[in-house]
């Protein structure tokens, strides 16, 4: 069983966090593959090395889970969630330290990192309520004969997660999957491997038996091994669309249950009657929060008709953001260069740069991967910046003559994560809700993330598989139903169903 001392030892050697280890069967185990550097995006400094585990590490985690599964599955759900009640308290007690780790490995500013842990707490609270929500059903279907359904875990499951929420996205799946009796193997992003280690430690401290939750670090090789391993019954994936498709294909090819969430390109439609201050502050916050590295971030603002005053105010709000203080860096030097290339290409194609975040430097953090908030007007729907997921603090403004024109632009995107409309008219809001081709709709809300018990999930190229990854919808994914038909009444005789 891991201890805080283990973690302290693990973190002493240079670089600061030393060599990250896998967490398998309740122990810290060295990774079996080559290692790569982990950079702090705010400074560029190497803060850890993380292993790119191979199929052997996945195999070891599955073996540990196979040993743990019978006992965990046989534990009544009301007892299983006691671990999560204790874990929730630990998250609250450690919120400062857990947020600081996110700030360090991801680069988020403090309040964004803290919000991740608050959301992780909310997700854990939902899982604590699962005994109330995941009950079976019983009905007398003919005289003396009853049908009964009960939920059983799927078995050993895997969760492959992206870099952009080192703690929140793992919590989309961990609490629900565990509460419902599964054993889970988490594969964090190799860009942000540190938070996952603390999640494993705190779960162990809360009393989770060894082997019920393991962490295997790595990249495509470890993810591929999870998709192939015959001992794994279900996989969730969150990341870019190209990898979501590959994981969905490979997992289902191996006859596993798979839910794979992909990238996004979210359109915020701004009507001329929108309330200017609320709209402009929400649009600016949506495009710049977490440096635009949210799958729910505003990426395209579709400005309908006369909206120049709102556009000007969006620029003012975005200009007020200070890189290194209220705006964090992006994840890597590659990401910074990619985002800046998109801006340059759009400018060369005729877009007007209202606010330019290229070349931003933060004093004392010259090696950091910063891109300042950027607003481009006069973007046309055919430009790459209007079509691709840029994943940085960049807002592309596309002009549309009317609402139907705006909806056409939204519908042309293959992604379908989120869409929003800013208006003071209920009928306009309803019109957009009915027609937008996204799974999550905002009415005067720039980041329309459904909160528990509602499920999170998009449409189109933003999600492959059935159902949502969180909330009530996820209960179906993490369980199988057993249907039992019972007759104890000897006088019931026979009928057409006997
Ligand atoms: P990514 O696709 O590069 O990586 C995601 C995970 O897949 C990581 O764990 C990574 O190690 C692994 N991986 C990378 N290449 C792989 C391969 N060839 N085969 C198997 N696994 C592989 O995504 P990212 O850059 O870490 O995260 C950003 C992306 O995630 C954005 O596109 C964003 O929109 C998306 N995202 C989507 C949602 C959603 O709910 N739809 C939520 C968060 C992030």
JSON list of N, CA, C and O and ligand atoms in Angstrom, two decimals, residues 160-165 169 172 187-191 218-221 223-224 227 237-244 246-247 250 261-264 293-295 389 391 417 440 456-458 462-463 469, ligand 1:
[
{"chain": "A", "resi": 160, "resn": "UNK", "atom": "N", "xyz": [-8.92, 6.64, -20.59]},
{"chain": "A", "resi": 160, "resn": "UNK", "atom": "CA", "xyz": [-7.77, 7.30, -21.23]},
{"chain": "A", "resi": 160, "resn": "UNK", "atom": "C", "xyz": [-8.13, 8.79, -21.31]},
{"chain": "A", "resi": 160, "resn": "UNK", "atom": "O", "xyz": [-9.17, 9.14, -21.88]},
{"chain": "A", "resi": 161, "resn": "UNK", "atom": "N", "xyz": [-7.29, 9.63, -20.74]},
{"chain": "A", "resi": 161, "resn": "UNK", "atom": "CA", "xyz": [-7.70, 11.04, -20.56]},
{"chain": "A", "resi": 161, "resn": "UNK", "atom": "C", "xyz": [-6.70, 12.01, -21.20]},
{"chain": "A", "resi": 161, "resn": "UNK", "atom": "O", "xyz": [-5.53, 11.66, -21.42]},
{"chain": "A", "resi": 162, "resn": "UNK", "atom": "N", "xyz": [-7.16, 13.24, -21.48]},
{"chain": "A", "resi": 162, "resn": "UNK", "atom": "CA", "xyz": [-6.32, 14.23, -22.16]},
{"chain": "A", "resi": 162, "resn": "UNK", "atom": "C", "xyz": [-5.54, 15.10, -21.17]},
{"chain": "A", "resi": 162, "resn": "UNK", "atom": "O", "xyz": [-5.69, 14.96, -19.96]},
{"chain": "A", "resi": 163, "resn": "UNK", "atom": "N", "xyz": [-4.78, 16.04, -21.73]},
{"chain": "A", "resi": 163, "resn": "UNK", "atom": "CA", "xyz": [-3.94, 16.89, -20.87]},
{"chain": "A", "resi": 163, "resn": "UNK", "atom": "C", "xyz": [-4.71, 18.03, -20.23]},
{"chain": "A", "resi": 163, "resn": "UNK", "atom": "O", "xyz": [-4.29, 18.59, -19.22]},
{"chain": "A", "resi": 164, "resn": "UNK", "atom": "N", "xyz": [-5.86, 18.43, -20.84]},
{"chain": "A", "resi": 164, "resn": "UNK", "atom": "CA", "xyz": [-6.37, 19.77, -20.51]},
{"chain": "A", "resi": 164, "resn": "UNK", "atom": "C", "xyz": [-7.06, 19.88, -19.16]},
{"chain": "A", "resi": 164, "resn": "UNK", "atom": "O", "xyz": [-7.23, 20.98, -18.66]},
{"chain": "A", "resi": 165, "resn": "UNK", "atom": "N", "xyz": [-7.45, 18.76, -18.56]},
{"chain": "A", "resi": 165, "resn": "UNK", "atom": "CA", "xyz": [-7.97, 18.78, -17.18]},
{"chain": "A", "resi": 165, "resn": "UNK", "atom": "C", "xyz": [-7.33, 17.61, -16.44]},
{"chain": "A", "resi": 165, "resn": "UNK", "atom": "O", "xyz": [-7.91, 16.52, -16.38]},
{"chain": "A", "resi": 169, "resn": "UNK", "atom": "N", "xyz": [-11.19, 15.70, -15.63]},
{"chain": "A", "resi": 169, "resn": "UNK", "atom": "CA", "xyz": [-11.63, 14.68, -16.58]},
{"chain": "A", "resi": 169, "resn": "UNK", "atom": "C", "xyz": [-11.44, 13.26, -16.02]},
{"chain": "A", "resi": 169, "resn": "UNK", "atom": "O", "xyz": [-12.35, 12.43, -16.15]},
{"chain": "A", "resi": 172, "resn": "UNK", "atom": "N", "xyz": [-14.43, 12.48, -14.17]},
{"chain": "A", "resi": 172, "resn": "UNK", "atom": "CA", "xyz": [-15.65, 12.17, -14.92]},
{"chain": "A", "resi": 172, "resn": "UNK", "atom": "C", "xyz": [-15.95, 10.67, -14.82]},
{"chain": "A", "resi": 172, "resn": "UNK", "atom": "O", "xyz": [-17.10, 10.26, -14.83]},
{"chain": "A", "resi": 187, "resn": "UNK", "atom": "N", "xyz": [-5.21, 5.85, -17.69]},
{"chain": "A", "resi": 187, "resn": "UNK", "atom": "CA", "xyz": [-4.00, 6.26, -18.40]},
{"chain": "A", "resi": 187, "resn": "UNK", "atom": "C", "xyz": [-4.06, 7.77, -18.59]},
{"chain": "A", "resi": 187, "resn": "UNK", "atom": "O", "xyz": [-4.76, 8.30, -19.44]},
{"chain": "A", "resi": 188, "resn": "UNK", "atom": "N", "xyz": [-3.26, 8.49, -17.75]},
{"chain": "A", "resi": 188, "resn": "UNK", "atom": "CA", "xyz": [-3.25, 9.95, -17.86]},
{"chain": "A", "resi": 188, "resn": "UNK", "atom": "C", "xyz": [-2.51, 10.39, -19.13]},
{"chain": "A", "resi": 188, "resn": "UNK", "atom": "O", "xyz": [-1.83, 9.59, -19.77]},
{"chain": "A", "resi": 189, "resn": "UNK", "atom": "N", "xyz": [-2.63, 11.67, -19.43]},
{"chain": "A", "resi": 189, "resn": "UNK", "atom": "CA", "xyz": [-1.83, 12.23, -20.52]},
{"chain": "A", "resi": 189, "resn": "UNK", "atom": "C", "xyz": [-0.37, 12.28, -20.08]},
{"chain": "A", "resi": 189, "resn": "UNK", "atom": "O", "xyz": [-0.08, 12.66, -18.94]},
{"chain": "A", "resi": 190, "resn": "UNK", "atom": "N", "xyz": [0.52, 11.95, -20.98]},
{"chain": "A", "resi": 190, "resn": "UNK", "atom": "CA", "xyz": [1.95, 11.99, -20.67]},
{"chain": "A", "resi": 190, "resn": "UNK", "atom": "C", "xyz": [2.44, 13.43, -20.44]},
{"chain": "A", "resi": 190, "resn": "UNK", "atom": "O", "xyz": [3.53, 13.65, -19.92]},
{"chain": "A", "resi": 191, "resn": "UNK", "atom": "N", "xyz": [1.60, 14.41, -20.84]},
{"chain": "A", "resi": 191, "resn": "UNK", "atom": "CA", "xyz": [1.99, 15.81, -20.65]},
{"chain": "A", "resi": 191, "resn": "UNK", "atom": "C", "xyz": [1.73, 16.28, -19.22]},
{"chain": "A", "resi": 191, "resn": "UNK", "atom": "O", "xyz": [2.36, 17.22, -18.75]},
{"chain": "A", "resi": 218, "resn": "UNK", "atom": "N", "xyz": [1.78, 6.70, -19.86]},
{"chain": "A", "resi": 218, "resn": "UNK", "atom": "CA", "xyz": [2.27, 6.40, -21.20]},
{"chain": "A", "resi": 218, "resn": "UNK", "atom": "C", "xyz": [1.52, 7.18, -22.24]},
{"chain": "A", "resi": 218, "resn": "UNK", "atom": "O", "xyz": [0.78, 8.12, -21.93]},
{"chain": "A", "resi": 219, "resn": "UNK", "atom": "N", "xyz": [1.70, 6.76, -23.48]},
{"chain": "A", "resi": 219, "resn": "UNK", "atom": "CA", "xyz": [1.07, 7.45, -24.60]},
{"chain": "A", "resi": 219, "resn": "UNK", "atom": "C", "xyz": [0.31, 6.45, -25.45]},
{"chain": "A", "resi": 219, "resn": "UNK", "atom": "O", "xyz": [-0.42, 5.60, -24.92]},
{"chain": "A", "resi": 220, "resn": "UNK", "atom": "N", "xyz": [0.54, 6.51, -26.77]},
{"chain": "A", "resi": 220, "resn": "UNK", "atom": "CA", "xyz": [-0.28, 5.67, -27.67]},
{"chain": "A", "resi": 220, "resn": "UNK", "atom": "C", "xyz": [-0.05, 4.18, -27.47]},
{"chain": "A", "resi": 220, "resn": "UNK", "atom": "O", "xyz": [-0.97, 3.39, -27.65]},
{"chain": "A", "resi": 221, "resn": "UNK", "atom": "N", "xyz": [1.16, 3.80, -27.05]},
{"chain": "A", "resi": 221, "resn": "UNK", "atom": "CA", "xyz": [1.42, 2.36, -26.90]},
{"chain": "A", "resi": 221, "resn": "UNK", "atom": "C", "xyz": [0.59, 1.78, -25.74]},
{"chain": "A", "resi": 221, "resn": "UNK", "atom": "O", "xyz": [-0.06, 0.73, -25.87]},
{"chain": "A", "resi": 223, "resn": "UNK", "atom": "N", "xyz": [-2.09, 3.15, -24.47]},
{"chain": "A", "resi": 223, "resn": "UNK", "atom": "CA", "xyz": [-3.52, 3.26, -24.82]},
{"chain": "A", "resi": 223, "resn": "UNK", "atom": "C", "xyz": [-3.92, 2.13, -25.77]},
{"chain": "A", "resi": 223, "resn": "UNK", "atom": "O", "xyz": [-5.00, 1.53, -25.62]},
{"chain": "A", "resi": 224, "resn": "UNK", "atom": "N", "xyz": [-3.05, 1.83, -26.72]},
{"chain": "A", "resi": 224, "resn": "UNK", "atom": "CA", "xyz": [-3.34, 0.73, -27.65]},
{"chain": "A", "resi": 224, "resn": "UNK", "atom": "C", "xyz": [-3.45, -0.60, -26.92]},
{"chain": "A", "resi": 224, "resn": "UNK", "atom": "O", "xyz": [-4.33, -1.42, -27.21]},
{"chain": "A", "resi": 227, "resn": "UNK", "atom": "N", "xyz": [-6.72, -0.95, -25.36]},
{"chain": "A", "resi": 227, "resn": "UNK", "atom": "CA", "xyz": [-7.77, -1.27, -26.35]},
{"chain": "A", "resi": 227, "resn": "UNK", "atom": "C", "xyz": [-7.72, -2.75, -26.74]},
{"chain": "A", "resi": 227, "resn": "UNK", "atom": "O", "xyz": [-8.73, -3.33, -27.13]},
{"chain": "A", "resi": 237, "resn": "UNK", "atom": "N", "xyz": [-12.65, 7.19, -23.49]},
{"chain": "A", "resi": 237, "resn": "UNK", "atom": "CA", "xyz": [-11.55, 8.01, -24.01]},
{"chain": "A", "resi": 237, "resn": "UNK", "atom": "C", "xyz": [-12.03, 9.44, -24.06]},
{"chain": "A", "resi": 237, "resn": "UNK", "atom": "O", "xyz": [-13.17, 9.71, -24.44]},
{"chain": "A", "resi": 238, "resn": "UNK", "atom": "N", "xyz": [-11.15, 10.38, -23.71]},
{"chain": "A", "resi": 238, "resn": "UNK", "atom": "CA", "xyz": [-11.42, 11.80, -23.92]},
{"chain": "A", "resi": 238, "resn": "UNK", "atom": "C", "xyz": [-10.16, 12.40, -24.52]},
{"chain": "A", "resi": 238, "resn": "UNK", "atom": "O", "xyz": [-9.06, 12.24, -23.95]},
{"chain": "A", "resi": 239, "resn": "UNK", "atom": "N", "xyz": [-10.28, 13.06, -25.65]},
{"chain": "A", "resi": 239, "resn": "UNK", "atom": "CA", "xyz": [-9.10, 13.65, -26.29]},
{"chain": "A", "resi": 239, "resn": "UNK", "atom": "C", "xyz": [-9.48, 14.18, -27.65]},
{"chain": "A", "resi": 239, "resn": "UNK", "atom": "O", "xyz": [-10.64, 14.56, -27.89]},
{"chain": "A", "resi": 240, "resn": "UNK", "atom": "N", "xyz": [-8.53, 14.23, -28.56]},
{"chain": "A", "resi": 240, "resn": "UNK", "atom": "CA", "xyz": [-8.77, 14.80, -29.89]},
{"chain": "A", "resi": 240, "resn": "UNK", "atom": "C", "xyz": [-9.61, 13.84, -30.74]},
{"chain": "A", "resi": 240, "resn": "UNK", "atom": "O", "xyz": [-9.63, 12.63, -30.48]},
{"chain": "A", "resi": 241, "resn": "UNK", "atom": "N", "xyz": [-10.25, 14.39, -31.77]},
{"chain": "A", "resi": 241, "resn": "UNK", "atom": "CA", "xyz": [-11.14, 13.56, -32.58]},
{"chain": "A", "resi": 241, "resn": "UNK", "atom": "C", "xyz": [-10.41, 12.46, -33.32]},
{"chain": "A", "resi": 241, "resn": "UNK", "atom": "O", "xyz": [-10.90, 11.32, -33.39]},
{"chain": "A", "resi": 242, "resn": "UNK", "atom": "N", "xyz": [-9.22, 12.75, -33.85]},
{"chain": "A", "resi": 242, "resn": "UNK", "atom": "CA", "xyz": [-8.53, 11.71, -34.62]},
{"chain": "A", "resi": 242, "resn": "UNK", "atom": "C", "xyz": [-8.21, 10.51, -33.72]},
{"chain": "A", "resi": 242, "resn": "UNK", "atom": "O", "xyz": [-8.39, 9.35, -34.11]},
{"chain": "A", "resi": 243, "resn": "UNK", "atom": "N", "xyz": [-7.77, 10.78, -32.49]},
{"chain": "A", "resi": 243, "resn": "UNK", "atom": "CA", "xyz": [-7.44, 9.66, -31.59]},
{"chain": "A", "resi": 243, "resn": "UNK", "atom": "C", "xyz": [-8.73, 9.02, -31.06]},
{"chain": "A", "resi": 243, "resn": "UNK", "atom": "O", "xyz": [-8.79, 7.79, -30.91]},
{"chain": "A", "resi": 244, "resn": "UNK", "atom": "N", "xyz": [-9.76, 9.81, -30.84]},
{"chain": "A", "resi": 244, "resn": "UNK", "atom": "CA", "xyz": [-11.05, 9.24, -30.39]},
{"chain": "A", "resi": 244, "resn": "UNK", "atom": "C", "xyz": [-11.55, 8.22, -31.40]},
{"chain": "A", "resi": 244, "resn": "UNK", "atom": "O", "xyz": [-12.01, 7.14, -31.04]},
{"chain": "A", "resi": 246, "resn": "UNK", "atom": "N", "xyz": [-9.73, 6.55, -33.56]},
{"chain": "A", "resi": 246, "resn": "UNK", "atom": "CA", "xyz": [-8.82, 5.38, -33.57]},
{"chain": "A", "resi": 246, "resn": "UNK", "atom": "C", "xyz": [-9.10, 4.48, -32.36]},
{"chain": "A", "resi": 246, "resn": "UNK", "atom": "O", "xyz": [-9.17, 3.25, -32.50]},
{"chain": "A", "resi": 247, "resn": "UNK", "atom": "N", "xyz": [-9.29, 5.07, -31.20]},
{"chain": "A", "resi": 247, "resn": "UNK", "atom": "CA", "xyz": [-9.55, 4.28, -29.99]},
{"chain": "A", "resi": 247, "resn": "UNK", "atom": "C", "xyz": [-10.91, 3.60, -30.09]},
{"chain": "A", "resi": 247, "resn": "UNK", "atom": "O", "xyz": [-11.07, 2.42, -29.73]},
{"chain": "A", "resi": 250, "resn": "UNK", "atom": "N", "xyz": [-10.54, 0.70, -32.54]},
{"chain": "A", "resi": 250, "resn": "UNK", "atom": "CA", "xyz": [-9.71, -0.41, -32.04]},
{"chain": "A", "resi": 250, "resn": "UNK", "atom": "C", "xyz": [-10.40, -1.13, -30.88]},
{"chain": "A", "resi": 250, "resn": "UNK", "atom": "O", "xyz": [-10.39, -2.35, -30.79]},
{"chain": "A", "resi": 261, "resn": "UNK", "atom": "N", "xyz": [-14.85, 10.45, -26.47]},
{"chain": "A", "resi": 261, "resn": "UNK", "atom": "CA", "xyz": [-15.17, 11.87, -26.68]},
{"chain": "A", "resi": 261, "resn": "UNK", "atom": "C", "xyz": [-14.02, 12.55, -27.41]},
{"chain": "A", "resi": 261, "resn": "UNK", "atom": "O", "xyz": [-12.85, 12.36, -27.03]},
{"chain": "A", "resi": 262, "resn": "UNK", "atom": "N", "xyz": [-14.35, 13.32, -28.44]},
{"chain": "A", "resi": 262, "resn": "UNK", "atom": "CA", "xyz": [-13.32, 13.93, -29.27]},
{"chain": "A", "resi": 262, "resn": "UNK", "atom": "C", "xyz": [-13.24, 15.44, -29.10]},
{"chain": "A", "resi": 262, "resn": "UNK", "atom": "O", "xyz": [-13.70, 16.00, -28.10]},
{"chain": "A", "resi": 263, "resn": "UNK", "atom": "N", "xyz": [-12.68, 16.09, -30.10]},
{"chain": "A", "resi": 263, "resn": "UNK", "atom": "CA", "xyz": [-12.44, 17.53, -30.05]},
{"chain": "A", "resi": 263, "resn": "UNK", "atom": "C", "xyz": [-13.70, 18.35, -30.27]},
{"chain": "A", "resi": 263, "resn": "UNK", "atom": "O", "xyz": [-14.81, 17.81, -30.32]},
{"chain": "A", "resi": 264, "resn": "UNK", "atom": "N", "xyz": [-13.52, 19.64, -30.40]},
{"chain": "A", "resi": 264, "resn": "UNK", "atom": "CA", "xyz": [-14.69, 20.52, -30.47]},
{"chain": "A", "resi": 264, "resn": "UNK", "atom": "C", "xyz": [-14.38, 21.79, -31.26]},
{"chain": "A", "resi": 264, "resn": "UNK", "atom": "O", "xyz": [-13.21, 22.15, -31.45]},
{"chain": "A", "resi": 293, "resn": "UNK", "atom": "N", "xyz": [-8.04, 26.20, -23.72]},
{"chain": "A", "resi": 293, "resn": "UNK", "atom": "CA", "xyz": [-7.81, 24.75, -23.83]},
{"chain": "A", "resi": 293, "resn": "UNK", "atom": "C", "xyz": [-8.92, 23.97, -23.12]},
{"chain": "A", "resi": 293, "resn": "UNK", "atom": "O", "xyz": [-8.67, 23.14, -22.26]},
{"chain": "A", "resi": 294, "resn": "UNK", "atom": "N", "xyz": [-10.15, 24.30, -23.47]},
{"chain": "A", "resi": 294, "resn": "UNK", "atom": "CA", "xyz": [-11.31, 23.57, -22.95]},
{"chain": "A", "resi": 294, "resn": "UNK", "atom": "C", "xyz": [-12.12, 23.09, -24.15]},
{"chain": "A", "resi": 294, "resn": "UNK", "atom": "O", "xyz": [-12.32, 23.86, -25.09]},
{"chain": "A", "resi": 295, "resn": "UNK", "atom": "N", "xyz": [-12.63, 21.90, -24.07]},
{"chain": "A", "resi": 295, "resn": "UNK", "atom": "CA", "xyz": [-13.45, 21.41, -25.18]},
{"chain": "A", "resi": 295, "resn": "UNK", "atom": "C", "xyz": [-14.76, 22.18, -25.25]},
{"chain": "A", "resi": 295, "resn": "UNK", "atom": "O", "xyz": [-15.49, 22.07, -26.20]},
{"chain": "A", "resi": 389, "resn": "UNK", "atom": "N", "xyz": [-10.04, 22.86, -34.81]},
{"chain": "A", "resi": 389, "resn": "UNK", "atom": "CA", "xyz": [-9.95, 23.15, -33.37]},
{"chain": "A", "resi": 389, "resn": "UNK", "atom": "C", "xyz": [-8.58, 23.77, -33.12]},
{"chain": "A", "resi": 389, "resn": "UNK", "atom": "O", "xyz": [-7.55, 23.12, -33.34]},
{"chain": "A", "resi": 391, "resn": "UNK", "atom": "N", "xyz": [-7.60, 25.36, -30.07]},
{"chain": "A", "resi": 391, "resn": "UNK", "atom": "CA", "xyz": [-7.26, 25.01, -28.69]},
{"chain": "A", "resi": 391, "resn": "UNK", "atom": "C", "xyz": [-6.27, 26.00, -28.08]},
{"chain": "A", "resi": 391, "resn": "UNK", "atom": "O", "xyz": [-5.21, 25.63, -27.55]},
{"chain": "A", "resi": 417, "resn": "UNK", "atom": "N", "xyz": [-19.91, 19.55, -30.08]},
{"chain": "A", "resi": 417, "resn": "UNK", "atom": "CA", "xyz": [-19.84, 19.52, -28.62]},
{"chain": "A", "resi": 417, "resn": "UNK", "atom": "C", "xyz": [-20.83, 20.52, -28.02]},
{"chain": "A", "resi": 417, "resn": "UNK", "atom": "O", "xyz": [-21.77, 20.14, -27.35]},
{"chain": "A", "resi": 440, "resn": "UNK", "atom": "N", "xyz": [-24.63, 20.04, -26.38]},
{"chain": "A", "resi": 440, "resn": "UNK", "atom": "CA", "xyz": [-24.78, 20.88, -25.20]},
{"chain": "A", "resi": 440, "resn": "UNK", "atom": "C", "xyz": [-25.00, 22.33, -25.65]},
{"chain": "A", "resi": 440, "resn": "UNK", "atom": "O", "xyz": [-24.18, 22.89, -26.36]},
{"chain": "A", "resi": 456, "resn": "UNK", "atom": "N", "xyz": [-22.68, 14.76, -19.40]},
{"chain": "A", "resi": 456, "resn": "UNK", "atom": "CA", "xyz": [-21.83, 15.56, -20.29]},
{"chain": "A", "resi": 456, "resn": "UNK", "atom": "C", "xyz": [-21.56, 14.75, -21.55]},
{"chain": "A", "resi": 456, "resn": "UNK", "atom": "O", "xyz": [-21.11, 13.61, -21.49]},
{"chain": "A", "resi": 457, "resn": "UNK", "atom": "N", "xyz": [-21.81, 15.37, -22.72]},
{"chain": "A", "resi": 457, "resn": "UNK", "atom": "CA", "xyz": [-21.48, 14.67, -23.96]},
{"chain": "A", "resi": 457, "resn": "UNK", "atom": "C", "xyz": [-21.96, 15.43, -25.17]},
{"chain": "A", "resi": 457, "resn": "UNK", "atom": "O", "xyz": [-23.03, 16.04, -25.13]},
{"chain": "A", "resi": 458, "resn": "UNK", "atom": "N", "xyz": [-21.16, 15.40, -26.23]},
{"chain": "A", "resi": 458, "resn": "UNK", "atom": "CA", "xyz": [-21.52, 16.11, -27.45]},
{"chain": "A", "resi": 458, "resn": "UNK", "atom": "C", "xyz": [-22.07, 15.19, -28.50]},
{"chain": "A", "resi": 458, "resn": "UNK", "atom": "O", "xyz": [-22.39, 14.02, -28.24]},
{"chain": "A", "resi": 462, "resn": "UNK", "atom": "N", "xyz": [-17.55, 14.99, -31.94]},
{"chain": "A", "resi": 462, "resn": "UNK", "atom": "CA", "xyz": [-17.15, 15.23, -30.55]},
{"chain": "A", "resi": 462, "resn": "UNK", "atom": "C", "xyz": [-17.46, 14.04, -29.65]},
{"chain": "A", "resi": 462, "resn": "UNK", "atom": "O", "xyz": [-17.09, 14.06, -28.47]},
{"chain": "A", "resi": 463, "resn": "UNK", "atom": "N", "xyz": [-18.12, 13.02, -30.17]},
{"chain": "A", "resi": 463, "resn": "UNK", "atom": "CA", "xyz": [-18.42, 11.86, -29.31]},
{"chain": "A", "resi": 463, "resn": "UNK", "atom": "C", "xyz": [-18.76, 10.65, -30.16]},
{"chain": "A", "resi": 463, "resn": "UNK", "atom": "O", "xyz": [-19.59, 10.73, -31.07]},
{"chain": "A", "resi": 469, "resn": "UNK", "atom": "N", "xyz": [-20.86, 10.72, -20.67]},
{"chain": "A", "resi": 469, "resn": "UNK", "atom": "CA", "xyz": [-19.75, 10.18, -19.87]},
{"chain": "A", "resi": 469, "resn": "UNK", "atom": "C", "xyz": [-19.96, 10.43, -18.37]},
{"chain": "A", "resi": 469, "resn": "UNK", "atom": "O", "xyz": [-19.33, 9.79, -17.54]},
{"chain": "B", "resi": 1, "resn": "LIG", "atom": "P1", "xyz": [-4.91, 13.68, -27.49]},
{"chain": "B", "resi": 1, "resn": "LIG", "atom": "O1", "xyz": [-5.93, 13.04, -28.38]},
{"chain": "B", "resi": 1, "resn": "LIG", "atom": "O2", "xyz": [-3.62, 14.07, -28.08]},
{"chain": "B", "resi": 1, "resn": "LIG", "atom": "O3", "xyz": [-4.55, 12.71, -26.26]},
{"chain": "B", "resi": 1, "resn": "LIG", "atom": "C1", "xyz": [-5.58, 12.16, -25.44]},
{"chain": "B", "resi": 1, "resn": "LIG", "atom": "C2", "xyz": [-5.07, 10.86, -24.84]},
{"chain": "B", "resi": 1, "resn": "LIG", "atom": "O4", "xyz": [-4.82, 9.92, -25.88]},
{"chain": "B", "resi": 1, "resn": "LIG", "atom": "C3", "xyz": [-3.78, 11.00, -24.06]},
{"chain": "B", "resi": 1, "resn": "LIG", "atom": "O5", "xyz": [-3.85, 10.18, -22.92]},
{"chain": "B", "resi": 1, "resn": "LIG", "atom": "C4", "xyz": [-2.73, 10.49, -25.03]},
{"chain": "B", "resi": 1, "resn": "LIG", "atom": "O6", "xyz": [-1.60, 9.93, -24.40]},
{"chain": "B", "resi": 1, "resn": "LIG", "atom": "C5", "xyz": [-3.48, 9.43, -25.80]},
{"chain": "B", "resi": 1, "resn": "LIG", "atom": "N1", "xyz": [-3.01, 9.23, -27.17]},
{"chain": "B", "resi": 1, "resn": "LIG", "atom": "C6", "xyz": [-2.33, 10.10, -27.96]},
{"chain": "B", "resi": 1, "resn": "LIG", "atom": "N2", "xyz": [-2.14, 9.56, -29.18]},
{"chain": "B", "resi": 1, "resn": "LIG", "atom": "C7", "xyz": [-2.73, 8.34, -29.16]},
{"chain": "B", "resi": 1, "resn": "LIG", "atom": "C8", "xyz": [-2.89, 7.30, -30.14]},
{"chain": "B", "resi": 1, "resn": "LIG", "atom": "N3", "xyz": [-2.41, 7.42, -31.36]},
{"chain": "B", "resi": 1, "resn": "LIG", "atom": "N4", "xyz": [-3.55, 6.18, -29.77]},
{"chain": "B", "resi": 1, "resn": "LIG", "atom": "C9", "xyz": [-4.07, 6.06, -28.53]},
{"chain": "B", "resi": 1, "resn": "LIG", "atom": "N5", "xyz": [-3.95, 7.02, -27.57]},
{"chain": "B", "resi": 1, "resn": "LIG", "atom": "C10", "xyz": [-3.29, 8.13, -27.88]},
{"chain": "B", "resi": 1, "resn": "LIG", "atom": "O7", "xyz": [-5.64, 14.93, -26.79]},
{"chain": "B", "resi": 1, "resn": "LIG", "atom": "P2", "xyz": [-4.97, 16.03, -25.88]},
{"chain": "B", "resi": 1, "resn": "LIG", "atom": "O8", "xyz": [-4.16, 16.94, -26.74]},
{"chain": "B", "resi": 1, "resn": "LIG", "atom": "O9", "xyz": [-4.36, 15.43, -24.68]},
{"chain": "B", "resi": 1, "resn": "LIG", "atom": "O10", "xyz": [-6.28, 16.81, -25.37]},
{"chain": "B", "resi": 1, "resn": "LIG", "atom": "C11", "xyz": [-6.89, 17.85, -26.08]},
{"chain": "B", "resi": 1, "resn": "LIG", "atom": "C12", "xyz": [-8.06, 17.34, -26.89]},
{"chain": "B", "resi": 1, "resn": "LIG", "atom": "O11", "xyz": [-9.01, 16.73, -26.03]},
{"chain": "B", "resi": 1, "resn": "LIG", "atom": "C13", "xyz": [-8.81, 18.44, -27.59]},
{"chain": "B", "resi": 1, "resn": "LIG", "atom": "O12", "xyz": [-9.14, 18.00, -28.88]},
{"chain": "B", "resi": 1, "resn": "LIG", "atom": "C14", "xyz": [-10.07, 18.62, -26.77]},
{"chain": "B", "resi": 1, "resn": "LIG", "atom": "O13", "xyz": [-11.18, 19.14, -27.45]},
{"chain": "B", "resi": 1, "resn": "LIG", "atom": "C15", "xyz": [-10.31, 17.21, -26.35]},
{"chain": "B", "resi": 1, "resn": "LIG", "atom": "N6", "xyz": [-11.19, 17.14, -25.21]},
{"chain": "B", "resi": 1, "resn": "LIG", "atom": "C16", "xyz": [-12.47, 16.76, -25.45]},
{"chain": "B", "resi": 1, "resn": "LIG", "atom": "C17", "xyz": [-13.37, 16.71, -24.40]},
{"chain": "B", "resi": 1, "resn": "LIG", "atom": "C18", "xyz": [-14.79, 16.33, -24.65]},
{"chain": "B", "resi": 1, "resn": "LIG", "atom": "O14", "xyz": [-15.53, 16.22, -23.70]},
{"chain": "B", "resi": 1, "resn": "LIG", "atom": "N7", "xyz": [-15.22, 16.11, -25.87]},
{"chain": "B", "resi": 1, "resn": "LIG", "atom": "C19", "xyz": [-12.95, 17.03, -23.11]},
{"chain": "B", "resi": 1, "resn": "LIG", "atom": "C20", "xyz": [-11.62, 17.40, -22.90]},
{"chain": "B", "resi": 1, "resn": "LIG", "atom": "C21", "xyz": [-10.74, 17.45, -23.97]}
]
